[in-house]
PDB file of C-alpha atoms and ligand atoms in Angstrom:
ATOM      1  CA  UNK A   1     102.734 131.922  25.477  1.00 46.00           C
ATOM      2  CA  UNK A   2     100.271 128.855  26.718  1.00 54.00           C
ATOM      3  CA  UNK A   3      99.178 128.023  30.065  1.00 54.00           C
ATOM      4  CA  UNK A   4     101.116 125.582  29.741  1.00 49.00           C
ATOM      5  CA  UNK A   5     104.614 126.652  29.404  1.00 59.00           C
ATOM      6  CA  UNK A   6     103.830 128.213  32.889  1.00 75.00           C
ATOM      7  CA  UNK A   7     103.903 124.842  34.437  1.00 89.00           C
ATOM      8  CA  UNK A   8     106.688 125.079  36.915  1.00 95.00           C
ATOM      9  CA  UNK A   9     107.878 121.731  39.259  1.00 97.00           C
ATOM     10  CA  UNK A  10     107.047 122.390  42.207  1.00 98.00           C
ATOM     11  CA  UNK A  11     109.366 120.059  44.923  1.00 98.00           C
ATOM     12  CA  UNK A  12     110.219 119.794  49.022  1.00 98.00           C
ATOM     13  CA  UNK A  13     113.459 117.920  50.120  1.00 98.00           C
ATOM     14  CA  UNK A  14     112.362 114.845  52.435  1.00 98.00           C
ATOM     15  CA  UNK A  15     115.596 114.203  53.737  1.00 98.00           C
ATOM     16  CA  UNK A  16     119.308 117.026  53.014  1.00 98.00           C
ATOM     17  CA  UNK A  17     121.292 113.908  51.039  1.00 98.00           C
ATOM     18  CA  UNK A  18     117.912 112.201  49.662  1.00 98.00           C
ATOM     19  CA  UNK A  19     114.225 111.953  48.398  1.00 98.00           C
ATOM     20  CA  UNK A  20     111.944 114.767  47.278  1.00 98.00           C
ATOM     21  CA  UNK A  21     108.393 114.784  47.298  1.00 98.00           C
ATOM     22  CA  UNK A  22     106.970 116.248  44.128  1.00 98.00           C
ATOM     23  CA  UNK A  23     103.861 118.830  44.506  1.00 98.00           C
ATOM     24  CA  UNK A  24     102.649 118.943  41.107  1.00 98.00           C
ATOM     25  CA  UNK A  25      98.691 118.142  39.561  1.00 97.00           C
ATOM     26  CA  UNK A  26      98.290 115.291  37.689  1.00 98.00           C
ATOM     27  CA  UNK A  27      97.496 117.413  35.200  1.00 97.00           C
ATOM     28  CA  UNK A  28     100.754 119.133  35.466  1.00 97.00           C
ATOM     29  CA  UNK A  29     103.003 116.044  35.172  1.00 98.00           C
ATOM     30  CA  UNK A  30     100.952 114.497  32.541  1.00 97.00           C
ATOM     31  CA  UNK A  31     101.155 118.025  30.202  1.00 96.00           C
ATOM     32  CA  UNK A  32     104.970 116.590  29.826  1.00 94.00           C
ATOM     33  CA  UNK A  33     106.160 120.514  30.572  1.00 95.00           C
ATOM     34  CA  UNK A  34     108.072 118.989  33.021  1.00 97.00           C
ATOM     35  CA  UNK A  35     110.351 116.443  31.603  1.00 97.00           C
ATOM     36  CA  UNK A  36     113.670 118.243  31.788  1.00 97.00           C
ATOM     37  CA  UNK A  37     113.346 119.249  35.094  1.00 97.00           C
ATOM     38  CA  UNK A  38     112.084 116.279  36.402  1.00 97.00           C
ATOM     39  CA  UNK A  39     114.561 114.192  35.266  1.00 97.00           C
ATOM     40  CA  UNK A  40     117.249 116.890  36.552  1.00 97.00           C
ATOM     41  CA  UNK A  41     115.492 116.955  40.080  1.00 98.00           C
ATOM     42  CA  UNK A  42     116.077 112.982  40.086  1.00 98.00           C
ATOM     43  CA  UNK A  43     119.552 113.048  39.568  1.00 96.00           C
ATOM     44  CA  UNK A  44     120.344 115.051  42.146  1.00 97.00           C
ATOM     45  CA  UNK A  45     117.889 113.806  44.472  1.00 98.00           C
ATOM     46  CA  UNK A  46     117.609 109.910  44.172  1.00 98.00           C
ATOM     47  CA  UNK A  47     114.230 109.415  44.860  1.00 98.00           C
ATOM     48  CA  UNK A  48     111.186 111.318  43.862  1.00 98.00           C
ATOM     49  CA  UNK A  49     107.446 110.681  45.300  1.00 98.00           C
ATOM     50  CA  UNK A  50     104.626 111.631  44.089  1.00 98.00           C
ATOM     51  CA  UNK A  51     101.905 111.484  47.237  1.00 98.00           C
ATOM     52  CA  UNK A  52      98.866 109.421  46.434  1.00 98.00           C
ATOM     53  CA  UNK A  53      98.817 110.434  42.547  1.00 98.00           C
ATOM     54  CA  UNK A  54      96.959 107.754  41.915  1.00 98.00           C
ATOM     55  CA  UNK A  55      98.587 107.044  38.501  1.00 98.00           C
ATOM     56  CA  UNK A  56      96.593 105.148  36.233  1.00 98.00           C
ATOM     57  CA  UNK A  57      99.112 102.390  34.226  1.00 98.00           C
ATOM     58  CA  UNK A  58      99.223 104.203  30.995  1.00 98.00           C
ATOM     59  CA  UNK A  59     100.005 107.505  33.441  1.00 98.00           C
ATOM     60  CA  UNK A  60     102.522 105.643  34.589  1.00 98.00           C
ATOM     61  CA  UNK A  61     104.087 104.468  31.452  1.00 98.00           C
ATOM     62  CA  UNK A  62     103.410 108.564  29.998  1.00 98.00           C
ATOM     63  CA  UNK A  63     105.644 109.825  32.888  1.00 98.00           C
ATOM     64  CA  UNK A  64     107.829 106.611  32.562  1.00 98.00           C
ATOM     65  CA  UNK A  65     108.605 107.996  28.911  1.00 98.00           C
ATOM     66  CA  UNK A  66     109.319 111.325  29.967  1.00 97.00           C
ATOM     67  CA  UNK A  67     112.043 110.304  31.929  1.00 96.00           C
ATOM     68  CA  UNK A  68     114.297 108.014  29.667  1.00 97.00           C
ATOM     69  CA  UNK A  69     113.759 105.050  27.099  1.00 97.00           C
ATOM     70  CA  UNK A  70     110.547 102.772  28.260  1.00 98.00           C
ATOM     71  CA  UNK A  71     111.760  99.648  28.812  1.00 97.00           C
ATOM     72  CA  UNK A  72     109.139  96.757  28.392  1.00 96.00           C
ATOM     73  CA  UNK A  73     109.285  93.727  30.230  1.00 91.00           C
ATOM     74  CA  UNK A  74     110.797  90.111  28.259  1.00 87.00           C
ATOM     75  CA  UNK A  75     107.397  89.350  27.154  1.00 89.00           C
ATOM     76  CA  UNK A  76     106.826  92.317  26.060  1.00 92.00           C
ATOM     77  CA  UNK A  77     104.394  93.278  29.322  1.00 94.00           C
ATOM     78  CA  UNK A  78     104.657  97.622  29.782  1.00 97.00           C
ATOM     79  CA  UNK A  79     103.755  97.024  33.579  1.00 97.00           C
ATOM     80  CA  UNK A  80     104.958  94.496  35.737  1.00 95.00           C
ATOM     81  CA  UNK A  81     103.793  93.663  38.815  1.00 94.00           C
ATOM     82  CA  UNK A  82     105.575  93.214  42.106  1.00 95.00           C
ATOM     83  CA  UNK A  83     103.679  90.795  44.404  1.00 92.00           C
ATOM     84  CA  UNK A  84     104.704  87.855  46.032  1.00 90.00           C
ATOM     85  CA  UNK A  85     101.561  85.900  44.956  1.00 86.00           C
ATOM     86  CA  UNK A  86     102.256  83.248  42.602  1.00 84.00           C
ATOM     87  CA  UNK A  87      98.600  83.654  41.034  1.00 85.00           C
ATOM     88  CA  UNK A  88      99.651  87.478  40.429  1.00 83.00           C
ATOM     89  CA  UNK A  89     103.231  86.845  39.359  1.00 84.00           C
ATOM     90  CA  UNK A  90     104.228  83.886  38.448  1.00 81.00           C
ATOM     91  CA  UNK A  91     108.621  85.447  38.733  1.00 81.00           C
ATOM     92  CA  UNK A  92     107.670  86.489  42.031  1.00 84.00           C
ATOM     93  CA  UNK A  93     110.102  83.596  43.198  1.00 82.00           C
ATOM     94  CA  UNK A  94     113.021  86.426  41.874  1.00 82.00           C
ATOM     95  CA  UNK A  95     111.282  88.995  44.420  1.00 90.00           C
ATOM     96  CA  UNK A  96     112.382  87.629  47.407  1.00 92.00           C
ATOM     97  CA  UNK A  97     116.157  88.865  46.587  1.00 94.00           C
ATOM     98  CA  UNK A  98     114.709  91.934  46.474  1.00 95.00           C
ATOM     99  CA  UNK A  99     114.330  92.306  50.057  1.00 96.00           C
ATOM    100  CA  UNK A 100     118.056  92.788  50.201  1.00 98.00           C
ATOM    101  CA  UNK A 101     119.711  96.279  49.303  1.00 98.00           C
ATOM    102  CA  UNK A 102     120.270  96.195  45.314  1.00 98.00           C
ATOM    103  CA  UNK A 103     120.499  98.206  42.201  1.00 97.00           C
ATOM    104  CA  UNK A 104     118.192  97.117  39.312  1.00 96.00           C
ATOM    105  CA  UNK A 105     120.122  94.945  37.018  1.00 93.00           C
ATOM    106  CA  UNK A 106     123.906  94.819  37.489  1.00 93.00           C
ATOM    107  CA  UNK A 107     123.485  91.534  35.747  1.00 91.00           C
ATOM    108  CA  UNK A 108     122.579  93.062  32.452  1.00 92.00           C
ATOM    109  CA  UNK A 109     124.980  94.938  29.546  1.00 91.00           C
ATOM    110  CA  UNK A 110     123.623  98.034  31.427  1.00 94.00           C
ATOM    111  CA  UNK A 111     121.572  98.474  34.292  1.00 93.00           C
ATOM    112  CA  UNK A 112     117.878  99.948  34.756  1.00 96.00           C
ATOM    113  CA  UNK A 113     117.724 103.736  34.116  1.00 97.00           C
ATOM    114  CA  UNK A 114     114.827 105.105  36.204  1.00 98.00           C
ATOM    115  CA  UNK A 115     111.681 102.759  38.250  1.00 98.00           C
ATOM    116  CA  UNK A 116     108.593 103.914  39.045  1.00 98.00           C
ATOM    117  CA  UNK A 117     106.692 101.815  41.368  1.00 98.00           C
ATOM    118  CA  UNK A 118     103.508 102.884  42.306  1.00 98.00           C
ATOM    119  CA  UNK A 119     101.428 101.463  45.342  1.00 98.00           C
ATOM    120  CA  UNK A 120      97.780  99.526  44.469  1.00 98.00           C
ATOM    121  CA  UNK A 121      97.306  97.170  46.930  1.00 97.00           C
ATOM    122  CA  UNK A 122      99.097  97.628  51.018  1.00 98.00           C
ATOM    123  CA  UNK A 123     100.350  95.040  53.159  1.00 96.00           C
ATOM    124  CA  UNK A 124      99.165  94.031  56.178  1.00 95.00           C
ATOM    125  CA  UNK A 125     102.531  94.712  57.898  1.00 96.00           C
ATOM    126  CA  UNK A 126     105.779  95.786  57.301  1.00 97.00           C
ATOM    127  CA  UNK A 127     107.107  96.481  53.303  1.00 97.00           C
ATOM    128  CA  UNK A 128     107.775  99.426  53.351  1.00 98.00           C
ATOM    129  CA  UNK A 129     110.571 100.038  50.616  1.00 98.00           C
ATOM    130  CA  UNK A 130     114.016 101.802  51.427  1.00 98.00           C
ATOM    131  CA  UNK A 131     116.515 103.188  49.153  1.00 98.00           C
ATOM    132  CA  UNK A 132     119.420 105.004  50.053  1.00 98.00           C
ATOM    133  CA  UNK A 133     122.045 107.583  47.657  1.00 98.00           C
ATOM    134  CA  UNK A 134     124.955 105.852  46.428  1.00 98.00           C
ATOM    135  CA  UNK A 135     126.500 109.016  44.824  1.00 98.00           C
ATOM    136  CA  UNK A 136     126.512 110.776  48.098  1.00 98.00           C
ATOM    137  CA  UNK A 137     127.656 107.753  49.970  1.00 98.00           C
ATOM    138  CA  UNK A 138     130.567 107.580  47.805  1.00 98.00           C
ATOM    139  CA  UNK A 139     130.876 111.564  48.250  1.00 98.00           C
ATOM    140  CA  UNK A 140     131.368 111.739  51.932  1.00 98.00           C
ATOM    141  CA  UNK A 141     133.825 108.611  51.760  1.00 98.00           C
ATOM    142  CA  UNK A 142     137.757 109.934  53.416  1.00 98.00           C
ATOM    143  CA  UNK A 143     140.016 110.344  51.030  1.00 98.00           C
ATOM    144  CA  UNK A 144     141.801 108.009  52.030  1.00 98.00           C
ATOM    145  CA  UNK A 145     138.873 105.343  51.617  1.00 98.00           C
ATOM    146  CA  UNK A 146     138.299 106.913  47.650  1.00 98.00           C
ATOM    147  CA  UNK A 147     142.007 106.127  46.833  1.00 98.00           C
ATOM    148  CA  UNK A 148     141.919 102.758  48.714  1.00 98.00           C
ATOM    149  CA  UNK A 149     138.485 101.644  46.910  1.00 98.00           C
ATOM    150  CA  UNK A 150     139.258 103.339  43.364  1.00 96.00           C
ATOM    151  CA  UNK A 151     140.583 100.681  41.191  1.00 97.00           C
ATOM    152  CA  UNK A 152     138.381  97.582  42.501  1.00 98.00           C
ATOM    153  CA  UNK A 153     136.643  94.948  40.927  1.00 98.00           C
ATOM    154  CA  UNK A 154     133.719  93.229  42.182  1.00 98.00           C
ATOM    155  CA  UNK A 155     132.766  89.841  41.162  1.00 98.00           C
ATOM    156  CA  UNK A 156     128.754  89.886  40.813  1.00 98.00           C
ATOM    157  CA  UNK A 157     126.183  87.285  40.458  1.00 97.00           C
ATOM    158  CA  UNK A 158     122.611  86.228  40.627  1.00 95.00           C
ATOM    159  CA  UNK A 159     123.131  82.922  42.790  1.00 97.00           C
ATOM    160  CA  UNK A 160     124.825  85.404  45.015  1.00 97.00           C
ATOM    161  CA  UNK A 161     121.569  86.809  46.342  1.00 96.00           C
ATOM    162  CA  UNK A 162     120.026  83.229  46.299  1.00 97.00           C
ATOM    163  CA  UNK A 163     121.844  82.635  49.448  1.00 97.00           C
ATOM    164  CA  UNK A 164     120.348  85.438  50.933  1.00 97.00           C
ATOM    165  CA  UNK A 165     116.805  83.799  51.149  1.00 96.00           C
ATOM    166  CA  UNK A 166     117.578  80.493  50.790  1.00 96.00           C
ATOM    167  CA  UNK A 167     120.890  78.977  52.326  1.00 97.00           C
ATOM    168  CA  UNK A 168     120.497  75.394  51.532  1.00 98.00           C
ATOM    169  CA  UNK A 169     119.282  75.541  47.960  1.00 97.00           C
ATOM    170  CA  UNK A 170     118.491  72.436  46.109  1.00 98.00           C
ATOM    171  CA  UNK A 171     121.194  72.011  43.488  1.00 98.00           C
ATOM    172  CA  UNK A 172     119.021  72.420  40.626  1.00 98.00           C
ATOM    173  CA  UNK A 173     118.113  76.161  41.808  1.00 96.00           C
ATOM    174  CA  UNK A 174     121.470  76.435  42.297  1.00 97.00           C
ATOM    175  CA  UNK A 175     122.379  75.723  38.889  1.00 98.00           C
ATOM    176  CA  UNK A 176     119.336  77.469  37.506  1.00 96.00           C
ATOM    177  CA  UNK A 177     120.627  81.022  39.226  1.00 95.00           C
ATOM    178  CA  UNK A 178     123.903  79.933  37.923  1.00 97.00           C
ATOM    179  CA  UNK A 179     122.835  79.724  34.504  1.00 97.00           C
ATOM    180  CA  UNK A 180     122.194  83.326  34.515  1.00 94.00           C
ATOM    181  CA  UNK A 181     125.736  84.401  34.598  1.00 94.00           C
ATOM    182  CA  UNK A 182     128.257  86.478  36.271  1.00 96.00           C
ATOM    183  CA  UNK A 183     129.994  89.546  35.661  1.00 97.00           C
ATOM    184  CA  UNK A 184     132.292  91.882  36.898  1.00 98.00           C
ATOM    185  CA  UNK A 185     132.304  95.549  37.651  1.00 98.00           C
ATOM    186  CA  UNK A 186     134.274  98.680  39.114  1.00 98.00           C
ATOM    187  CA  UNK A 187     133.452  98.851  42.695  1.00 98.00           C
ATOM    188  CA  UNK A 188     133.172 102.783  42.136  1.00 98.00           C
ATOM    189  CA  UNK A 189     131.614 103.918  39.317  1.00 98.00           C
ATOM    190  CA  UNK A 190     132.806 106.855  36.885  1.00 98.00           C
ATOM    191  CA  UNK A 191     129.217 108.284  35.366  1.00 97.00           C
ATOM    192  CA  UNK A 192     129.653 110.225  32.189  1.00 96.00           C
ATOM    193  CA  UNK A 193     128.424 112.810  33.871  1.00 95.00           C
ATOM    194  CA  UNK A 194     131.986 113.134  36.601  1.00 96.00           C
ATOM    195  CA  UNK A 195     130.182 112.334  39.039  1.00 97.00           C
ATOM    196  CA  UNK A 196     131.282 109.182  41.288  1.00 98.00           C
ATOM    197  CA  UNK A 197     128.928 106.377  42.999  1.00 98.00           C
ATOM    198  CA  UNK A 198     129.166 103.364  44.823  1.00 98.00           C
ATOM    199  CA  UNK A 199     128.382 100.013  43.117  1.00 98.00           C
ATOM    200  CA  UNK A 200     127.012  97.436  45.856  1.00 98.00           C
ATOM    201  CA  UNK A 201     124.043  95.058  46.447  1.00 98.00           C
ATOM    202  CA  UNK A 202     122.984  91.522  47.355  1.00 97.00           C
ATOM    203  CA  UNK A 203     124.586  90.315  43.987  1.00 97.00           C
ATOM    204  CA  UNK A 204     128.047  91.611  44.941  1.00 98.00           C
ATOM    205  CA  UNK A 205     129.753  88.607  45.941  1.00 98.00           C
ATOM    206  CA  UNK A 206     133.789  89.235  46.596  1.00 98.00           C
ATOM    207  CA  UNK A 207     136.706  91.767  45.498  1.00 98.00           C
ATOM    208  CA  UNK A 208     138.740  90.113  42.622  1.00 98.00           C
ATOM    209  CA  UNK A 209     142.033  89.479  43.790  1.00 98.00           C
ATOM    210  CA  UNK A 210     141.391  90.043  47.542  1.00 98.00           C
ATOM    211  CA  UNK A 211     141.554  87.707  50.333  1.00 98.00           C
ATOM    212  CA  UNK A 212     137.998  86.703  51.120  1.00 97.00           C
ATOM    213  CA  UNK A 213     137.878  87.881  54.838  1.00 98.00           C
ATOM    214  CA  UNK A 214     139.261  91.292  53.638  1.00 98.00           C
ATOM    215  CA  UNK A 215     136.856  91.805  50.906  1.00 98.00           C
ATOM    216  CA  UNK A 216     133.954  90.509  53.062  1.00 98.00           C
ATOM    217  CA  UNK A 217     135.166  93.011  55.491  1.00 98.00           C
ATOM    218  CA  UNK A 218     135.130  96.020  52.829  1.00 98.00           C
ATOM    219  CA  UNK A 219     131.686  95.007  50.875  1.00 98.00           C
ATOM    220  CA  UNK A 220     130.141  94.773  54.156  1.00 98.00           C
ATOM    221  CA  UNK A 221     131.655  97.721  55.705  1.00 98.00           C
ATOM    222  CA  UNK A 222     130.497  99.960  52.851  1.00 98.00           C
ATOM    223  CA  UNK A 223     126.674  98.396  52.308  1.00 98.00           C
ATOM    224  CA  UNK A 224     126.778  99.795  55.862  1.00 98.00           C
ATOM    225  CA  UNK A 225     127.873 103.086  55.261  1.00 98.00           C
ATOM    226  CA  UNK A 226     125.928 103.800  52.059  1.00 98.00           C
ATOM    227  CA  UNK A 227     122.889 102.505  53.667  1.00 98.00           C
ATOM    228  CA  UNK A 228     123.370 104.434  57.147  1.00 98.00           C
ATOM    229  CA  UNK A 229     120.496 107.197  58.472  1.00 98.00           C
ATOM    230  CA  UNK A 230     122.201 110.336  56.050  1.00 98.00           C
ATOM    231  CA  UNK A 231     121.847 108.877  53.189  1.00 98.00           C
ATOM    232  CA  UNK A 232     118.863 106.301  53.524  1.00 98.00           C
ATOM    233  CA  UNK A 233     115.245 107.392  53.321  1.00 98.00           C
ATOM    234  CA  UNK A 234     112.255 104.739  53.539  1.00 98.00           C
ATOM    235  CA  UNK A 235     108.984 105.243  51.832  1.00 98.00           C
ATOM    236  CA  UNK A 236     105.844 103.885  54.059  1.00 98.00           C
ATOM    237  CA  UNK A 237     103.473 103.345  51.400  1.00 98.00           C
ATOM    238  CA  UNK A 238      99.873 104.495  50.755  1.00 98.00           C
ATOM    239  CA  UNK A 239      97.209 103.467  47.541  1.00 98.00           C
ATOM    240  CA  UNK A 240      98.255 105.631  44.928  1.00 98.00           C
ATOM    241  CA  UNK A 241     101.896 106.784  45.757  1.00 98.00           C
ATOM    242  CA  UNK A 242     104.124 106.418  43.227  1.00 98.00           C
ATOM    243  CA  UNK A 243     108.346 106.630  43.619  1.00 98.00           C
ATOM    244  CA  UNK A 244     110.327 107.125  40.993  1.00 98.00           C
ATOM    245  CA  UNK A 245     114.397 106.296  41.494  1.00 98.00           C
ATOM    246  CA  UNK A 246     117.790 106.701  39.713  1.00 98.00           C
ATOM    247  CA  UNK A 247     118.816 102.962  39.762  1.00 98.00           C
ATOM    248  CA  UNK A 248     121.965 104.578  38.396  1.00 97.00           C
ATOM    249  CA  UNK A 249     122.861 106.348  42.086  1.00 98.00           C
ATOM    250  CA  UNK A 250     120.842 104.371  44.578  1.00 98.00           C
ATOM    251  CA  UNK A 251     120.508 100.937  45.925  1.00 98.00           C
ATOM    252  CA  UNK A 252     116.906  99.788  47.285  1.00 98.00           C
ATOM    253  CA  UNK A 253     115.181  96.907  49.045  1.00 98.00           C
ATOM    254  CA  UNK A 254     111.730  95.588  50.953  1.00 98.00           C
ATOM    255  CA  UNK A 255     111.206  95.566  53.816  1.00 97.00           C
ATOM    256  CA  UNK A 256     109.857  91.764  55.243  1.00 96.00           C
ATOM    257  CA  UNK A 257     106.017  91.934  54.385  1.00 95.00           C
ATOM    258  CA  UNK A 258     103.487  89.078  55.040  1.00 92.00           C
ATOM    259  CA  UNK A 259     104.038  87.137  51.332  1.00 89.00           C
ATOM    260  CA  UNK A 260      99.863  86.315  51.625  1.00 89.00           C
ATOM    261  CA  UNK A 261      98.723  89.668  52.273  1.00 92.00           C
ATOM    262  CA  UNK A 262      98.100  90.815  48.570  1.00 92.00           C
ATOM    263  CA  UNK A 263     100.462  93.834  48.353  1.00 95.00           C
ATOM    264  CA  UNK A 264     100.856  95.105  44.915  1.00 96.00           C
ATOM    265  CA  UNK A 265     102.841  97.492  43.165  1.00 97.00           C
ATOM    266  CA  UNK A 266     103.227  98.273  39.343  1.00 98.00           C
ATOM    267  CA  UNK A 267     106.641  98.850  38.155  1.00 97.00           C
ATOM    268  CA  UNK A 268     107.640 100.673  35.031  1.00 98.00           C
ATOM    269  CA  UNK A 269     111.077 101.345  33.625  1.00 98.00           C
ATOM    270  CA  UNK A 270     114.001 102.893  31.360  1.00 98.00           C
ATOM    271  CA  UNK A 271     116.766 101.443  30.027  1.00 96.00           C
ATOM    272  CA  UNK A 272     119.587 102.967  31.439  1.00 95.00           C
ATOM    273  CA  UNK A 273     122.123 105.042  29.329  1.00 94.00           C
ATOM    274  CA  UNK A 274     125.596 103.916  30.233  1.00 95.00           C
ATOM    275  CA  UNK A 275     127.244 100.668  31.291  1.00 95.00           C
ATOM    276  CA  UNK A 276     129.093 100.381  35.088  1.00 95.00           C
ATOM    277  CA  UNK A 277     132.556 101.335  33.756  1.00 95.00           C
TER     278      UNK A 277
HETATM  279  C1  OGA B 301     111.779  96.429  42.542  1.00 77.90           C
HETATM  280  C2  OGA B 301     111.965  96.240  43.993  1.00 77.90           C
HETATM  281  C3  OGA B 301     110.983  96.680  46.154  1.00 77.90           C
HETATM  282  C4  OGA B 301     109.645  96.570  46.810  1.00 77.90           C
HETATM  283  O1  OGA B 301     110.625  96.663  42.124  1.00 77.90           O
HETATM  284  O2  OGA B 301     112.770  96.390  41.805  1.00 77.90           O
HETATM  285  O3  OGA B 301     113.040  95.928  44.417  1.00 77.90           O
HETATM  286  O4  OGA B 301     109.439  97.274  47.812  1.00 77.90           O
HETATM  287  N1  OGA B 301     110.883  96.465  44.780  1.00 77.90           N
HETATM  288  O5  OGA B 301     108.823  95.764  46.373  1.00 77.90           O
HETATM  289 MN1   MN B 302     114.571  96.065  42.773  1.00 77.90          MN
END
C-alpha cells in the first residue's frame, strides 16, 4: 500500500446545517486521494473552505477537476476573475447582480456544478461573500409549506436582477439583458439524487399563474427563510482562502465592497450534471 492511499480528509463543521472547513496539506488535496470524499463532504455540507491554501491557478483548476467536469469560460479563459475593475474585467458590469442572493446560472440548459473562488487581492471594506443551504432550507419547510410550494413554476430572467442595481435602466440595457432570455423552472427542485432544494435568487422574477402580490409575497417570504442565521454562513475573506460550493444546493451573494479597492478573486468551475426539473 502507498503513502498515499493513507491520505484521509480531514474536516470541522463551521456551522450544524452549513460550511466545513477542510484541514488537509496542499499536498494532500493535490495527490487527488481525495476526490470521492471531497466531493461527498460538499454535498452534504454546501460550502467547503480551505484556510489560506494559497492555491496557485493551475491548483485551482487540479482540484476544480477533481470535483466534476471543468468548465472553461466563453472564450475559452480556465480562470476568471471576479473584480469590479473594468481594467481587470472587462464583464465586471454582470458582477454587480451578484451582490444579490443567486445560484450560478439558472439561465443556462443546466446550472454551474461546483465554484471555487479563491481570495488574491482583499477589499478595503465590506465583501465578504455569504451563501446559505438551499437543501436544508427546503428540509425544515412545514409540511404544509412543501405541499403548498410543490408544483410551482417560477418565471426567471436576467433583466430581473438588472433592477436590482439599477432601477431606471436606459432602454438599451434593458433590451440588452433582455436579449439573454428567460426561462422557467420548478420552484422546488427534485435532484436525482431524492433529495429536495429550493430554487430562488435575484433572477426569480414571479410564480406563473399567481397573482403578483401573492407570489411577491411567497418568493420573498422564502429568500428570507432560506437565507435566515441556520442555514446561512458568511466567509470573511483572507489572501489565499479558497471556497468551494454546490451551486446545485446553495444560493450566494457579496456583500457591498468599495468597487475601487482592487479586490480579486479567481473563480473556477464544473458544469453541473442535471437540469432544474
Ligand atoms: C461568483 C459570485 C461573489 C463574490 O463568483 O459567482 O457571485 O463574493 N461571487 O464575489
Ligand atoms: Mn455568483
Amino acid at each position: 500500500m502507498s503513502v498515499a492511499e493513507l491520505v484521509r480528509l480531514s474536516h470541522e463543521p463551521i456551522k450544524p446545517k452549513i460550511g466545513s472547513r477542510i484541514l488537509n496539506s496542499k499536498a494532500e488535496l493535490m495527490s487527488g486521494d481525495l476526490a470521492a470524499p471531497l466531493r461527498q463532504l460538499l454535498e452534504e455540507r454546501g460550502v467547503l473552505i480551505f484556510p489560506e491554501i494559497n492555491f496557485t491557478d493551475a491548483e485551482q483548476v487540479a482540484l476544480t477537476k477533481m470535483v466534476g467536469k471543468f468548465l472553461p469560460e466563453i472564450d475559452g479563459e480556465e480562470v476568471y476573475n471576479i473584480s469590479l475593475d473594468q481594467r481587470v474585467n472587462k464583464k465586471s458590469e454582470y458582477l454587480k447582480g451578484s451582490l444579490y442572493w443567486h445560484i450560478d446560472g439558472t439561465m443556462n440548459k443546466v446550472p454551474i456544478g461546483a465554484c471555487i473562488l479563491s481570495s488574491k487581492v482583499l477589499p478595503t471594506w465590506g465583501g465578504a461573500t455569504e451563501f446559505c443551504n438551499t437543501y436544508a432550507a427546503y428540509d425544515e419547510l412545514p409540511a404544509a409549506k412543501k405541499a403548498e410550494i410543490e408544483r410551482l413554476r417560477v418565471a426567471h430572467s436576467a433583466w430581473t436582477t438588472l433592477f436590482y442595481y439599477e432601477p431606471e435602466p436606459a432602454q438599451a440595457k434593458l433590451e440588452e439583458m433582455m436579449a439573454i432570455g428567460e426561462t422557467e423552472l420548478p420552484l422546488v427542485w427534485s435532484h436525482g439524487s431524492g433529495r429536495k432544494s429550493l430554487v430562488l435568487g435575484a433572477t426569480a422574477d414571479h410564480v406563473v399563474g399567481m397573482n403578483w402580490t401573492e407570489s411577491a409575497r411567497l418568493l420573498n417570504g422564502l429568500r428570507e427563510w432560506a437565507t435566515s442565521e441556520p442555514f446561512h454562513y458568511s466567509h470573511e475573506w483572507k489572501v489565499g482562502d479558497a471556497v468551494m460550493w454546490d451551486n446545485t444546493g446553495t444560493m450566494h451573494r457579496a456583500r457591498p465592497y468599495d468597487p475601487d479597492c482592487g479586490r480579486l478573486l479567481h473563480r473556477t468551475k464544473t458544469s453541473g450534471e442535471e437540469p432544474i426539473v
